[in-house]
PDB file of C-alpha atoms in Angstrom:
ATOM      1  CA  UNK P   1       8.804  14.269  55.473  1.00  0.00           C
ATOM      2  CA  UNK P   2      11.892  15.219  53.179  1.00  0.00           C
ATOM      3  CA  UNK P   3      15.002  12.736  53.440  1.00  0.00           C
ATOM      4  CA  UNK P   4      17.897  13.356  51.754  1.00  0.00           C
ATOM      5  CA  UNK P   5      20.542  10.489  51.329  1.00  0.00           C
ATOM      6  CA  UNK P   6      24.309  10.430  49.399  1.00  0.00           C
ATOM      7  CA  UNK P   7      26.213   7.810  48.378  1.00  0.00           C
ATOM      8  CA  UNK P   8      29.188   6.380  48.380  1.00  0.00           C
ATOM      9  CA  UNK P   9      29.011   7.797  52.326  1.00  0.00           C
ATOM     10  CA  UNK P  10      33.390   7.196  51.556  1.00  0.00           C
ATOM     11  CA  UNK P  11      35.302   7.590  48.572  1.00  0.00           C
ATOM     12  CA  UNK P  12      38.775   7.126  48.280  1.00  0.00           C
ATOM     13  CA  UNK P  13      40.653   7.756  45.185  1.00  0.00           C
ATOM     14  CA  UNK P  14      44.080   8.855  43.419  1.00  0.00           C
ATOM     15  CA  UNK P  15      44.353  12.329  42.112  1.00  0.00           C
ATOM     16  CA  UNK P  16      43.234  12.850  38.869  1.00  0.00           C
ATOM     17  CA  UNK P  17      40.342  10.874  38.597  1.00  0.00           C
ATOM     18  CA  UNK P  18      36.727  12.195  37.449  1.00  0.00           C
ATOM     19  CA  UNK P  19      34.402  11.622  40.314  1.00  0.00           C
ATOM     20  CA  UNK P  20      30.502  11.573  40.881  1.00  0.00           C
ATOM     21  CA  UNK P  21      28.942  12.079  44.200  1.00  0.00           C
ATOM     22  CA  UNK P  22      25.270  10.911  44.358  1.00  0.00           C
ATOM     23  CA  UNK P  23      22.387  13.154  46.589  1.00  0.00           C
ATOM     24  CA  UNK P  24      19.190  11.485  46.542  1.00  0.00           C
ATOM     25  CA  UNK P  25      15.932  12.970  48.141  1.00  0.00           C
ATOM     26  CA  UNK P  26      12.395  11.881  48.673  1.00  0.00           C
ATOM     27  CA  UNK P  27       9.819  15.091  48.292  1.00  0.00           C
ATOM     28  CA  UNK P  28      10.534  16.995  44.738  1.00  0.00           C
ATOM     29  CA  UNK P  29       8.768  19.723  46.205  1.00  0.00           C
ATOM     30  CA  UNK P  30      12.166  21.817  46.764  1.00  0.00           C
ATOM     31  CA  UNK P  31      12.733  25.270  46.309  1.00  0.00           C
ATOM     32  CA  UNK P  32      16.482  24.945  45.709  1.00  0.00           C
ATOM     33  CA  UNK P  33      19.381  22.228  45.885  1.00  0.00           C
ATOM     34  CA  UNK P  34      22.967  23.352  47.189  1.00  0.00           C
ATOM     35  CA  UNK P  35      26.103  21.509  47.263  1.00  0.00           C
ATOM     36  CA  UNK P  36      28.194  22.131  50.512  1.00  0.00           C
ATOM     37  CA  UNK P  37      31.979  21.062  51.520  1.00  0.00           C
ATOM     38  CA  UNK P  38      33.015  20.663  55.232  1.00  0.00           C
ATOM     39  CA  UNK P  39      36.588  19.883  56.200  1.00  0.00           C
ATOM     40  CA  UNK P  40      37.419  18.210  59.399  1.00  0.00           C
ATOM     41  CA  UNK P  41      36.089  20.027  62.437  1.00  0.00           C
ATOM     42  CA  UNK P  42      34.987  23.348  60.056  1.00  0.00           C
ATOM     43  CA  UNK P  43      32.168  24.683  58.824  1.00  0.00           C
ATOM     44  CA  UNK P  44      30.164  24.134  55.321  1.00  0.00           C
ATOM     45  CA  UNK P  45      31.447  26.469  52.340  1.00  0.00           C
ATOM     46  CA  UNK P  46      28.710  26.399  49.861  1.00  0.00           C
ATOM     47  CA  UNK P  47      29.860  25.345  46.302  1.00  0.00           C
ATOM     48  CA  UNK P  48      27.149  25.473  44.291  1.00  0.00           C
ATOM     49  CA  UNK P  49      23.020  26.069  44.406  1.00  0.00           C
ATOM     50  CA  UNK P  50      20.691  24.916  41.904  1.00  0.00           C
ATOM     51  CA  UNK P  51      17.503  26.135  41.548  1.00  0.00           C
ATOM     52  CA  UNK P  52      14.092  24.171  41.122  1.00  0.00           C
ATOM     53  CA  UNK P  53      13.644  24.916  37.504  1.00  0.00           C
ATOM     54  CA  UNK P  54      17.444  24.296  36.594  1.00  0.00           C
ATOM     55  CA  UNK P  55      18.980  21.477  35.679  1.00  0.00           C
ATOM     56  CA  UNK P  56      22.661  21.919  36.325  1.00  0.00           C
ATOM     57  CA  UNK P  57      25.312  24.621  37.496  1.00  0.00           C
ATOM     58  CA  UNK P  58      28.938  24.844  36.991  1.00  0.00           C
ATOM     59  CA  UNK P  59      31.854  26.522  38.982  1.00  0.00           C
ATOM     60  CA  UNK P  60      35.747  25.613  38.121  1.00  0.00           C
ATOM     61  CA  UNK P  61      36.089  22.005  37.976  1.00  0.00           C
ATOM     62  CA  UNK P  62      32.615  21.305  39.716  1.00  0.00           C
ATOM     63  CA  UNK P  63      29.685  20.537  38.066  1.00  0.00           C
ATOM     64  CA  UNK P  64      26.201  19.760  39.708  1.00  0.00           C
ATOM     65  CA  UNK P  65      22.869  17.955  38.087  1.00  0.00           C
ATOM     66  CA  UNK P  66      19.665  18.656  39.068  1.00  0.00           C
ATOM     67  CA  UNK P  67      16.790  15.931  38.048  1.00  0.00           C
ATOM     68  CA  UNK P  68      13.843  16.659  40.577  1.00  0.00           C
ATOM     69  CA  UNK P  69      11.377  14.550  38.749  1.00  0.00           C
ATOM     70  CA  UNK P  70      13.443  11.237  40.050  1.00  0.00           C
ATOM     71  CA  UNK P  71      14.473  12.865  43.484  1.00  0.00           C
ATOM     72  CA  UNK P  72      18.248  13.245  42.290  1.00  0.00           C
ATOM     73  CA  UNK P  73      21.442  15.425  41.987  1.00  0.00           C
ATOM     74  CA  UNK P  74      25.110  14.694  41.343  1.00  0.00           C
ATOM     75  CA  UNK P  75      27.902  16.553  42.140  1.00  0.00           C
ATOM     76  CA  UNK P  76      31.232  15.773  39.023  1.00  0.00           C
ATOM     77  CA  UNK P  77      34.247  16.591  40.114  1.00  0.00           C
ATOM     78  CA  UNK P  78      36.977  16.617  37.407  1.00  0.00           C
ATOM     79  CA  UNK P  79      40.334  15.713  37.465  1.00  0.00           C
ATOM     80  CA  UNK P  80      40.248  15.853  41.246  1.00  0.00           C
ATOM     81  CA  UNK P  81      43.265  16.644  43.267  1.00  0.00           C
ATOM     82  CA  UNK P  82      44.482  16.490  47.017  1.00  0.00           C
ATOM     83  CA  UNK P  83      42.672  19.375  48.152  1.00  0.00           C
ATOM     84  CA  UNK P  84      39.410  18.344  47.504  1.00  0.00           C
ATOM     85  CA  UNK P  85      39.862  16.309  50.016  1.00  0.00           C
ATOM     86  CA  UNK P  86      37.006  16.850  52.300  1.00  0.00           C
ATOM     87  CA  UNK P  87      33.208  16.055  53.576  1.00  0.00           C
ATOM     88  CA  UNK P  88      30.935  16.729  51.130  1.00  0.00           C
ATOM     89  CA  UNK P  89      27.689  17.609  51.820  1.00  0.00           C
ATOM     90  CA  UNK P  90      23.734  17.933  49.438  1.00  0.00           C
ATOM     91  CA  UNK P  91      20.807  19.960  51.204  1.00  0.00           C
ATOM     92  CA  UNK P  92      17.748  20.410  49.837  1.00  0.00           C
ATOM     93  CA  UNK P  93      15.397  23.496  50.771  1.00  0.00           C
ATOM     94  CA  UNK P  94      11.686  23.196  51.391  1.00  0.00           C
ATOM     95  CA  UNK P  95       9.974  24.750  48.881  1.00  0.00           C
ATOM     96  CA  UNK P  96       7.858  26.299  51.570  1.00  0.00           C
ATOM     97  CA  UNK P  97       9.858  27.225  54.631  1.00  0.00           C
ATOM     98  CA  UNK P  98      13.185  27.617  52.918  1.00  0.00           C
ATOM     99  CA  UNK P  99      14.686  24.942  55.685  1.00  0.00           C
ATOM    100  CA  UNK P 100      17.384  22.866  54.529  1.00  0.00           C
ATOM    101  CA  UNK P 101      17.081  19.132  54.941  1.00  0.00           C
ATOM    102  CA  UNK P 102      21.077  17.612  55.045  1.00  0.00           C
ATOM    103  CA  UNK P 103      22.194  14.395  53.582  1.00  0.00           C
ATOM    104  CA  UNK P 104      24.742  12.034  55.173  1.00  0.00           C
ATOM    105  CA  UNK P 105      27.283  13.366  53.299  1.00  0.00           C
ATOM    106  CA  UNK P 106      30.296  11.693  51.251  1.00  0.00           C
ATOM    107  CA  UNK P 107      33.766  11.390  52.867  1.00  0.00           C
ATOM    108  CA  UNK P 108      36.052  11.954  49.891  1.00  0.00           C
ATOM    109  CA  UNK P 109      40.177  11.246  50.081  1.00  0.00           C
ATOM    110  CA  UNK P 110      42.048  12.098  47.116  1.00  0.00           C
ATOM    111  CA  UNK P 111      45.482  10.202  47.834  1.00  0.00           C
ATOM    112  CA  UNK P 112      48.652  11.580  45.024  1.00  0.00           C
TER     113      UNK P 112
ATOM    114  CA  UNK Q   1      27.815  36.599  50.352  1.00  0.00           C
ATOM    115  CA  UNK Q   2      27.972  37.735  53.933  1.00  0.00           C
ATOM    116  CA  UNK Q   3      30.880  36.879  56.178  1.00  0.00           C
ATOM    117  CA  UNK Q   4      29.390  35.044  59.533  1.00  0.00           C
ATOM    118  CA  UNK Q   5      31.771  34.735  62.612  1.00  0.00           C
ATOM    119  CA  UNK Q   6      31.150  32.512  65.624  1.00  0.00           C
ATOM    120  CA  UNK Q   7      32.225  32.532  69.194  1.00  0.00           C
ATOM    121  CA  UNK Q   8      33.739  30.475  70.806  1.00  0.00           C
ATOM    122  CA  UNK Q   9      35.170  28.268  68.083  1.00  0.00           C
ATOM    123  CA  UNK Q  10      35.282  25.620  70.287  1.00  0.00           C
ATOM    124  CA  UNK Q  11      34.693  25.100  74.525  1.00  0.00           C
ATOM    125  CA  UNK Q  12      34.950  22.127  76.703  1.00  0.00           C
ATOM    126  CA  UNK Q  13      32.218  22.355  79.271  1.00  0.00           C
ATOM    127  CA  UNK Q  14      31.534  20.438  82.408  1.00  0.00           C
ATOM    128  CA  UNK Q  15      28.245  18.816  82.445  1.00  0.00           C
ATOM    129  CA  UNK Q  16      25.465  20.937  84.110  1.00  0.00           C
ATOM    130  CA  UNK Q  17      26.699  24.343  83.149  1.00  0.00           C
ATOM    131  CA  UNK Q  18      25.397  26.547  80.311  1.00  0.00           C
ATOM    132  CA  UNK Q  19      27.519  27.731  76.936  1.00  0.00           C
ATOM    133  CA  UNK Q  20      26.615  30.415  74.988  1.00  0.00           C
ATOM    134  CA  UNK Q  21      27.474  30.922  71.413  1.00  0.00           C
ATOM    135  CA  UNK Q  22      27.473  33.870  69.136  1.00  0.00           C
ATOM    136  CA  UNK Q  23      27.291  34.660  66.047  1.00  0.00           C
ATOM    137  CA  UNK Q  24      27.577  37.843  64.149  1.00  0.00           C
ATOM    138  CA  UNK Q  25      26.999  38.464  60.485  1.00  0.00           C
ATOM    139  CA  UNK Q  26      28.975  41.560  58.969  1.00  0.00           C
ATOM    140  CA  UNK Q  27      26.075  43.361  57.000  1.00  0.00           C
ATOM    141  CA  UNK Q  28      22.052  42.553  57.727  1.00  0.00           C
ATOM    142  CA  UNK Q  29      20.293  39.814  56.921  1.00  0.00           C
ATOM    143  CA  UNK Q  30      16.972  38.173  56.633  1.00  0.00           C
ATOM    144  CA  UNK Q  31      17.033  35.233  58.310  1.00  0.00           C
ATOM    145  CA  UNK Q  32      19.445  33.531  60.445  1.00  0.00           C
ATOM    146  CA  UNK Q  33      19.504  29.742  61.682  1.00  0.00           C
ATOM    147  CA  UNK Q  34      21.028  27.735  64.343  1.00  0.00           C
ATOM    148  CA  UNK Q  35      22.238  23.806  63.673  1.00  0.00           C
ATOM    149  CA  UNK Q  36      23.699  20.974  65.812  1.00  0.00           C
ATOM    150  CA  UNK Q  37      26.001  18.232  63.621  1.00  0.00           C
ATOM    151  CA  UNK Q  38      26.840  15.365  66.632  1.00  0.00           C
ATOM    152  CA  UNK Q  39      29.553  13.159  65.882  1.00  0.00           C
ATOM    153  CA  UNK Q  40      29.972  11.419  62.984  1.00  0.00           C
ATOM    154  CA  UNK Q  41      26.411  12.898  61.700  1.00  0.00           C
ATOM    155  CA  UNK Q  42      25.090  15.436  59.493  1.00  0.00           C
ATOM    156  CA  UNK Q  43      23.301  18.760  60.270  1.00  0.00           C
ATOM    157  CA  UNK Q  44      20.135  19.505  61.994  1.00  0.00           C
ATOM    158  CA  UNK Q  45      18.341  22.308  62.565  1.00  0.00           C
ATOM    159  CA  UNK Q  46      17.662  23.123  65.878  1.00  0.00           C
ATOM    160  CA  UNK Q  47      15.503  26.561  65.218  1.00  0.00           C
ATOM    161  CA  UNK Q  48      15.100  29.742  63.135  1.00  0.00           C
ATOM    162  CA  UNK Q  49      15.961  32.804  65.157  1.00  0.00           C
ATOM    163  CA  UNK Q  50      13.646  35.644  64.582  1.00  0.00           C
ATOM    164  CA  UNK Q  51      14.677  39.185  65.429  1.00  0.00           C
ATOM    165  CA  UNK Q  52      12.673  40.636  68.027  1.00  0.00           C
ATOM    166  CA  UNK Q  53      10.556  37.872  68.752  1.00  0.00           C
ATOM    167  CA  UNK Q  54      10.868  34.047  70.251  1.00  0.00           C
ATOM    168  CA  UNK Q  55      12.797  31.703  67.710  1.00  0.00           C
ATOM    169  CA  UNK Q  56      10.894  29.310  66.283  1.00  0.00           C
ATOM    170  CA  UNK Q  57      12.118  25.641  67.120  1.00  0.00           C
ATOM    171  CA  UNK Q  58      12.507  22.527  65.131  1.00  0.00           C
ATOM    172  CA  UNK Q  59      10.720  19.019  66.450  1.00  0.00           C
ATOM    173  CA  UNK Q  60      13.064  17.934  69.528  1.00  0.00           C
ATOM    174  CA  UNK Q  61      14.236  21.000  70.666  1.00  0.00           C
ATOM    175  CA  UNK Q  62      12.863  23.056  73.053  1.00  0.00           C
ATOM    176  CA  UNK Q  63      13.603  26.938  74.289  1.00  0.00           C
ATOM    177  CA  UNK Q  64      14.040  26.064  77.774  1.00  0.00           C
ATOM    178  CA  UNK Q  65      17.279  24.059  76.691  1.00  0.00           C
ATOM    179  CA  UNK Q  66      18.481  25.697  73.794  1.00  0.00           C
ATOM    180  CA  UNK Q  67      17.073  29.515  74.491  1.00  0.00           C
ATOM    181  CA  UNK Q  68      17.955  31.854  71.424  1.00  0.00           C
ATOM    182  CA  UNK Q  69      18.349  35.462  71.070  1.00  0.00           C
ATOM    183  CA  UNK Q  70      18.027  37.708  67.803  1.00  0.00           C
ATOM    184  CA  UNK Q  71      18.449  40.971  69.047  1.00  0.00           C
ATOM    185  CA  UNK Q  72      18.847  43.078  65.508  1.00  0.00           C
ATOM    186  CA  UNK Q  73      19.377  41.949  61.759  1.00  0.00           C
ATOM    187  CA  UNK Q  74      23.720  40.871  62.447  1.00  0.00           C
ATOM    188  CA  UNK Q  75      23.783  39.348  65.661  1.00  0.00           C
ATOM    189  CA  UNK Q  76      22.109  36.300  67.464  1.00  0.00           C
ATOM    190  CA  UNK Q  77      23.242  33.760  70.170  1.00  0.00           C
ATOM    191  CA  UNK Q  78      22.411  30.273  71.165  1.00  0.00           C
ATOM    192  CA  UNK Q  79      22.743  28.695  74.849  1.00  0.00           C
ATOM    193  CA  UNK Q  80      23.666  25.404  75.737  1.00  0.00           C
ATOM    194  CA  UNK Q  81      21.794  25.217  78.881  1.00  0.00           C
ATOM    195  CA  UNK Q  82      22.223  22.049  81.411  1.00  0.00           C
ATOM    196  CA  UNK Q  83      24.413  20.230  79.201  1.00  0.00           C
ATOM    197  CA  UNK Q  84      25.018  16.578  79.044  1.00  0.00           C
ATOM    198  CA  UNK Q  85      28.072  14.610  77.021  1.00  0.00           C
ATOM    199  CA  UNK Q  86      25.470  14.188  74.721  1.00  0.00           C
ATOM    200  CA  UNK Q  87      25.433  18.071  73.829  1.00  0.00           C
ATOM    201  CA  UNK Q  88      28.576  17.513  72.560  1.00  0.00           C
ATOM    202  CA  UNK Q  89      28.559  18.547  69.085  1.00  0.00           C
ATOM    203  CA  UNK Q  90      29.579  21.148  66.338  1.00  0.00           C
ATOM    204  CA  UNK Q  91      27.125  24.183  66.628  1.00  0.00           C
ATOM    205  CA  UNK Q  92      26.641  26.365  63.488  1.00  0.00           C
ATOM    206  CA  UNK Q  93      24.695  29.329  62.412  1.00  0.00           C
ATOM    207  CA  UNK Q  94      23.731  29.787  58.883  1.00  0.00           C
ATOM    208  CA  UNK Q  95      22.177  32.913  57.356  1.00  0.00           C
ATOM    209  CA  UNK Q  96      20.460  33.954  54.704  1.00  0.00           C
ATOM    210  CA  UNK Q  97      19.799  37.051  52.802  1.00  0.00           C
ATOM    211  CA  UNK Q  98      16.236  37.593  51.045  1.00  0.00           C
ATOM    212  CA  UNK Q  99      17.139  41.492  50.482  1.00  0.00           C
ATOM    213  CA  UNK Q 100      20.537  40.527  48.713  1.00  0.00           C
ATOM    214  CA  UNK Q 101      19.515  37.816  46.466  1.00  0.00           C
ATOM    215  CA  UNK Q 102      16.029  35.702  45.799  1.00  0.00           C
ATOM    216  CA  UNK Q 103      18.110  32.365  46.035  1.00  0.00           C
ATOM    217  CA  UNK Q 104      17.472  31.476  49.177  1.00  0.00           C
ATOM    218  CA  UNK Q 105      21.206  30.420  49.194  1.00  0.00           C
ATOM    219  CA  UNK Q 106      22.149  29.608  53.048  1.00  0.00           C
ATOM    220  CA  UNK Q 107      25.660  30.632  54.032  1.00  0.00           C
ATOM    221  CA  UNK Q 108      27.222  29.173  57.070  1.00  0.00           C
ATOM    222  CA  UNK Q 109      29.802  30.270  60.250  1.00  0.00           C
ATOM    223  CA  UNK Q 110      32.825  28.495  60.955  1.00  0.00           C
ATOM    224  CA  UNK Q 111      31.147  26.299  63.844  1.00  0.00           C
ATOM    225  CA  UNK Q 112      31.486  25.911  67.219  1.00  0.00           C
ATOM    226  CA  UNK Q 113      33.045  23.200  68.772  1.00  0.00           C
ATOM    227  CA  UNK Q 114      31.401  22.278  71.849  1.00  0.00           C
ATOM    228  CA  UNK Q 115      32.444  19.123  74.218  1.00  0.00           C
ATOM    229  CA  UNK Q 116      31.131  17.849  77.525  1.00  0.00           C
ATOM    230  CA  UNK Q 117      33.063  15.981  79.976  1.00  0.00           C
TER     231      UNK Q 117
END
């Protein structure tokens, strides 16, 4: 049975920094990885989806890692800011059923 | 990507009565899905919703409490039915769109918020 955990589950840091969220799952038998970011009482916008046979995908300032051969992905955030302030949220998709298996998320505060 | 919009966005129930949500998707899709996130947790799926047949539910989660309808390819609701504090919880629908893309790239409503007194 796919689990999917994150670390840190809580970040807290001042703008600017460079940031890496961790997404760690057990069964590399996934059809696709996506990246997701929920703000308080909302639902998920999806940032970015990686594909089984890619190994990373980039949009703005985000940048996610795919390594399925050690059960990982990383979400880099650059020179992060305020308003990225938010729940952040890894899901990877059965290879078979297409279902999407959550992780715990990361609570991320970017103080100025 | 498709824009999804649920209602209500959020309820407070008294225990015992029913809630149903809907959701509606503003072109067709292939497959839509319902999910529960309790407090403080992540999501779960509680079933795939299956137009014009019976949804097909996730381990824990049964039709009799949580009966879904899919009537056509934009539109499907989720009940609430005999609910408990412990029902409280955000309720989302996801959908994706096999015609549009080969991704398999889920896209998700704004949630319900649902709370039990």
């Amino acid at each position: 049975k796919q689990e999917v955990t994150q670390i840190p589950a809580a970040l807290s840091v001042p703008e600017g920094e460079n940031l890496v969220l961790n997404c760690s799952f057990t069964d590399s038998a996934i059809y696709n990885l996506q990246w997701f970011r929920q703000d308080p009482g909302k639902g998920l916008t999806s940032l970015l989806l990686i594909q089984s046979s890619q190994r990373e995908q980039t949009s703005g300032r985000l940048n996610a890692s795919l390594d399925k051969s050690s059960g990982r992905s990383t979400l880099y955030i650059a020179a992060s800011q305020p308003g990225d302030s938010a729940t952040y949220l890894c899901a990877a998709a059965d290879y078979n059923t297409d279902k999407l298996i959550f992780g715990t998320g990361t609570r991320l505060q970017v103080f100025p | 990507s498709a824009v999804i919009s649920q209602k209500p966005s959020r309820d407070i129930c008294q225990r015992g009565t029913s809630l149903t949500i809907q959701c509606q998707v503003d072109s067709q899709v292939t497959m839509m899905f319902w999910y529960r996130q309790q407090p403080r947790q992540s999501l779960t799926l509680i079933a795939t919703a299956n137009q014009g047949s019976e949804a097909t539910y996730e381990s824990g989660f049964v039709i009799d409490k949580f009966p879904i309808s899919r009537p056509n390819l934009t539109f499907s609701t989720l009940t609430v039915s005999n609910m408990s504090p412990e029902d409280s919880s955000i309720y989302l629908c996801s959908v994706e769109d096999k015609w549009e893309s080969s991704d398999n790239e889920q896209f998700f409503g704004p949630g319900t918020r649902l709370t039990v007194l």
